[in-house]
């Protein structure tokens, strides 16, 4: 089953694509308003895809069904990401990347972005994808199975932008730092920024994302 979502078409000839994955309980609609806020140059031809995660029961929320990229059975960081669920969602997102490549957009003009749960999928998939993407944006997030990263990562020269809130109580900043350390120790090109914010996105972060996207997709 393929993922549906919100698509913001490129303002000029389509040359690049950003696939942006939302967090737990949100939907593709949640991040779509960031496109006008980024004020990206039209000539870059960037199309945005904001997929909706599948609806499934989430253990920590009493089994309530909601949009979720994987089940969360525990708040403990080492048990938080359900590995099988992460791999299943990563395979669905991989199909979105394949569709873009098939439509004529090269892998090095595709960015995979994600917030919180979506960031877990982005950090899992991009280094394991067969081709090197233009970059990964991992916002307020952490890593699934960090102990398997070295053995499974193919793309170790990827450019990664990590941003975290120092006041985040949902995903503590140390969880993001742990992922950063794993990426760095495996040779990936990681930029880290943190802001005095909670589990959210702030104005300075949007400005940083804009600058990074222009650098990666120009």
Short mmCIF file of C-alpha atoms in Angstrom, two decimals:
data_model
loop_
_atom_site.label_atom_id
_atom_site.label_comp_id
_atom_site.label_asym_id
_atom_site.label_seq_id
_atom_site.Cartn_x
_atom_site.Cartn_y
_atom_site.Cartn_z
CA UNK A 1 0.00 0.00 0.00
CA UNK A 2 1.50 3.32 -1.04
CA UNK A 3 1.47 6.37 1.19
CA UNK A 4 -0.79 9.30 0.37
CA UNK A 5 -0.11 12.81 1.59
CA UNK A 6 0.04 16.49 0.78
CA UNK A 7 2.02 17.60 -2.27
CA UNK A 8 3.20 21.19 -2.83
CA UNK A 9 4.29 21.41 -6.46
CA UNK A 10 7.44 23.27 -7.51
CA UNK A 11 6.87 26.94 -8.39
CA UNK A 12 9.00 26.60 -11.54
CA UNK A 13 10.31 23.60 -13.51
CA UNK A 14 10.52 20.66 -11.08
CA UNK A 15 14.22 19.99 -10.35
CA UNK A 16 14.34 18.78 -6.72
CA UNK A 17 12.12 17.12 -4.12
CA UNK A 18 11.88 17.30 -0.34
CA UNK A 19 10.03 14.43 1.37
CA UNK A 20 9.10 15.58 4.90
CA UNK A 21 7.82 13.11 7.52
CA UNK A 22 5.63 14.31 10.41
CA UNK A 23 5.66 13.25 14.05
CA UNK A 24 3.38 10.98 16.09
CA UNK A 25 -0.33 11.77 15.85
CA UNK A 26 0.18 14.51 13.27
CA UNK A 27 -0.35 14.26 9.50
CA UNK A 28 1.21 15.59 6.32
CA UNK A 29 -1.00 18.66 6.71
CA UNK A 30 0.87 19.59 9.90
CA UNK A 31 4.10 20.63 8.18
CA UNK A 32 2.73 21.79 4.80
CA UNK A 33 2.45 25.47 5.97
CA UNK A 34 6.26 25.57 6.32
CA UNK A 35 6.62 25.76 2.52
CA UNK A 36 5.56 29.42 2.16
CA UNK A 37 7.39 30.26 5.40
CA UNK A 38 10.69 29.00 3.92
CA UNK A 39 10.46 31.52 1.03
CA UNK A 40 12.70 29.35 -1.15
CA UNK A 41 13.82 30.70 -4.56
CA UNK A 42 11.32 29.57 -7.21
CA UNK A 43 14.11 28.78 -9.67
CA UNK A 44 15.32 25.90 -7.45
CA UNK A 45 12.16 24.07 -8.57
CA UNK A 46 11.57 22.29 -5.26
CA UNK A 47 8.51 20.07 -4.87
CA UNK A 48 7.51 19.10 -1.31
CA UNK A 49 5.83 15.83 -0.36
CA UNK A 50 4.34 15.50 3.14
CA UNK A 51 3.20 11.86 3.46
CA UNK A 52 0.61 10.75 6.01
CA UNK A 53 1.81 7.96 8.32
CA UNK A 54 -0.45 4.88 8.53
CA UNK A 55 -3.12 4.84 11.26
CA UNK A 56 -2.28 2.20 13.88
CA UNK A 57 -2.59 1.53 17.63
CA UNK A 58 0.11 3.15 19.79
CA UNK A 59 0.92 1.27 23.00
CA UNK A 60 2.04 4.25 25.11
CA UNK A 61 -1.25 6.01 24.30
CA UNK A 62 -3.34 3.13 25.63
CA UNK A 63 -3.52 1.42 22.25
CA UNK A 64 -5.39 4.38 20.74
CA UNK A 65 -5.26 4.44 16.94
CA UNK A 66 -3.49 7.43 15.38
CA UNK A 67 -1.12 8.30 12.58
CA UNK A 68 2.19 6.74 13.55
CA UNK A 69 5.28 5.59 11.65
CA UNK A 70 5.79 2.80 14.23
CA UNK A 71 4.51 1.65 17.60
CA UNK A 72 6.03 3.09 20.77
CA UNK A 73 5.90 0.59 23.60
CA UNK A 74 8.04 2.46 26.14
CA UNK A 75 9.42 5.93 26.80
CA UNK A 76 12.85 4.38 27.48
CA UNK A 77 15.05 5.54 24.63
CA UNK A 78 16.54 2.13 23.88
CA UNK A 79 13.04 0.58 23.57
CA UNK A 80 11.17 3.55 22.12
CA UNK A 81 11.41 2.79 18.41
CA UNK A 82 9.81 -0.49 17.32
CA UNK A 83 12.45 -1.77 14.89
CA UNK A 84 10.09 -3.82 12.71
CA UNK A 85 7.69 -0.86 12.41
CA UNK A 86 10.55 1.49 11.54
CA UNK A 87 11.75 -0.85 8.80
CA UNK A 88 8.22 -1.26 7.38
CA UNK A 89 7.64 2.51 7.25
CA UNK A 90 11.12 3.09 5.82
CA UNK A 91 10.23 0.69 2.97
CA UNK A 92 7.07 2.71 2.21
CA UNK A 93 9.00 5.99 2.20
CA UNK A 94 11.68 4.36 0.03
CA UNK A 95 8.97 3.79 -2.57
CA UNK A 96 8.23 7.55 -2.58
CA UNK A 97 11.93 8.23 -3.27
CA UNK A 98 11.91 5.59 -6.05
CA UNK A 99 8.86 7.28 -7.60
CA UNK A 100 10.67 10.63 -7.69
CA UNK A 101 13.77 9.05 -9.26
CA UNK A 102 11.55 7.29 -11.83
CA UNK A 103 9.97 10.68 -12.69
CA UNK A 104 13.42 12.08 -13.54
CA UNK A 105 14.62 13.67 -10.30
CA UNK A 106 18.11 12.31 -9.45
CA UNK A 107 18.80 11.03 -5.93
CA UNK A 108 21.26 13.87 -5.34
CA UNK A 109 18.35 16.33 -5.74
CA UNK A 110 16.17 14.61 -3.14
CA UNK A 111 16.14 15.54 0.56
CA UNK A 112 14.59 13.34 3.22
CA UNK A 113 13.37 15.30 6.25
CA UNK A 114 11.58 14.29 9.40
CA UNK A 115 10.40 15.63 12.75
CA UNK A 116 10.44 13.41 15.86
CA UNK A 117 9.08 9.99 14.78
CA UNK A 118 9.46 11.08 11.15
CA UNK A 119 13.09 11.95 11.82
CA UNK A 120 13.71 8.42 13.10
CA UNK A 121 12.55 7.07 9.72
CA UNK A 122 14.65 9.63 7.82
CA UNK A 123 17.81 8.82 9.80
CA UNK A 124 17.17 5.10 9.36
CA UNK A 125 16.41 5.10 5.63
CA UNK A 126 18.72 7.64 3.99
CA UNK A 127 22.07 6.08 5.05
CA UNK A 128 20.75 2.63 3.98
CA UNK A 129 19.32 3.77 0.61
CA UNK A 130 21.10 2.45 -2.50
CA UNK A 131 21.91 5.96 -3.80
CA UNK A 132 23.27 9.06 -2.04
CA UNK A 133 20.52 11.62 -1.41
CA UNK A 134 21.16 15.39 -1.34
CA UNK A 135 20.84 15.28 2.44
CA UNK A 136 18.84 14.40 5.53
CA UNK A 137 17.11 16.79 7.90
CA UNK A 138 16.56 15.27 11.35
CA UNK A 139 14.54 17.55 13.63
CA UNK A 140 13.95 16.89 17.36
CA UNK A 141 14.60 13.21 16.85
CA UNK A 142 16.62 10.12 17.78
CA UNK A 143 17.92 6.91 16.19
CA UNK A 144 16.48 3.41 15.97
CA UNK A 145 18.97 0.54 16.48
CA UNK A 146 22.11 2.74 16.66
CA UNK A 147 24.13 -0.44 17.33
CA UNK A 148 23.29 -1.70 13.80
CA UNK A 149 24.18 1.53 12.01
CA UNK A 150 27.83 0.74 11.20
CA UNK A 151 26.97 -2.65 9.73
CA UNK A 152 23.98 -1.43 7.66
CA UNK A 153 24.84 2.10 6.49
CA UNK A 154 25.91 2.34 2.84
CA UNK A 155 25.91 6.13 2.39
CA UNK A 156 28.51 7.37 4.86
CA UNK A 157 29.26 10.71 3.20
CA UNK A 158 25.69 11.98 3.55
CA UNK A 159 25.07 15.55 4.64
CA UNK A 160 22.84 15.67 7.74
CA UNK A 161 21.25 18.68 9.45
CA UNK A 162 20.23 17.95 13.06
CA UNK A 163 18.26 20.46 15.12
CA UNK A 164 16.97 19.96 18.66
CA UNK A 165 15.34 21.93 21.46
CA UNK A 166 17.32 22.08 24.70
CA UNK A 167 13.98 22.23 26.60
CA UNK A 168 12.49 19.21 24.79
CA UNK A 169 10.76 16.90 27.30
CA UNK A 170 9.30 14.56 24.66
CA UNK A 171 12.60 13.62 23.01
CA UNK A 172 15.37 14.77 25.38
CA UNK A 173 18.27 16.51 23.65
CA UNK A 174 20.67 13.79 24.83
CA UNK A 175 18.74 11.37 22.56
CA UNK A 176 19.49 13.59 19.58
CA UNK A 177 23.11 13.93 20.68
CA UNK A 178 23.42 10.14 20.83
CA UNK A 179 22.27 9.91 17.18
CA UNK A 180 24.65 12.74 16.26
CA UNK A 181 27.58 10.88 17.83
CA UNK A 182 26.74 7.68 15.90
CA UNK A 183 26.53 9.58 12.59
CA UNK A 184 29.76 11.48 13.24
CA UNK A 185 31.71 8.41 14.28
CA UNK A 186 30.66 6.78 10.98
CA UNK A 187 32.02 9.69 8.94
CA UNK A 188 28.78 11.43 7.95
CA UNK A 189 28.85 15.19 7.47
CA UNK A 190 26.61 16.31 10.37
CA UNK A 191 25.71 19.86 11.35
CA UNK A 192 24.15 20.24 14.83
CA UNK A 193 22.15 23.23 16.10
CA UNK A 194 20.05 23.52 19.24
CA UNK A 195 17.71 26.23 20.46
CA UNK A 196 16.06 26.96 23.84
CA UNK A 197 12.73 25.47 22.71
CA UNK A 198 10.51 22.51 23.56
CA UNK A 199 9.38 19.74 21.14
CA UNK A 200 8.64 22.16 18.31
CA UNK A 201 10.10 24.22 15.46
CA UNK A 202 11.16 27.84 16.04
CA UNK A 203 11.72 30.81 13.72
CA UNK A 204 15.52 30.69 13.85
CA UNK A 205 15.34 27.00 12.93
CA UNK A 206 13.19 27.77 9.87
CA UNK A 207 15.83 30.30 8.74
CA UNK A 208 18.57 27.67 9.22
CA UNK A 209 16.55 25.06 7.28
CA UNK A 210 16.02 27.55 4.44
CA UNK A 211 19.75 28.26 4.18
CA UNK A 212 20.65 24.56 4.33
CA UNK A 213 18.09 23.58 1.66
CA UNK A 214 19.38 26.29 -0.69
CA UNK A 215 22.97 25.07 -0.17
CA UNK A 216 22.06 21.42 -0.74
CA UNK A 217 19.74 21.92 -3.75
CA UNK A 218 21.40 24.78 -5.66
#
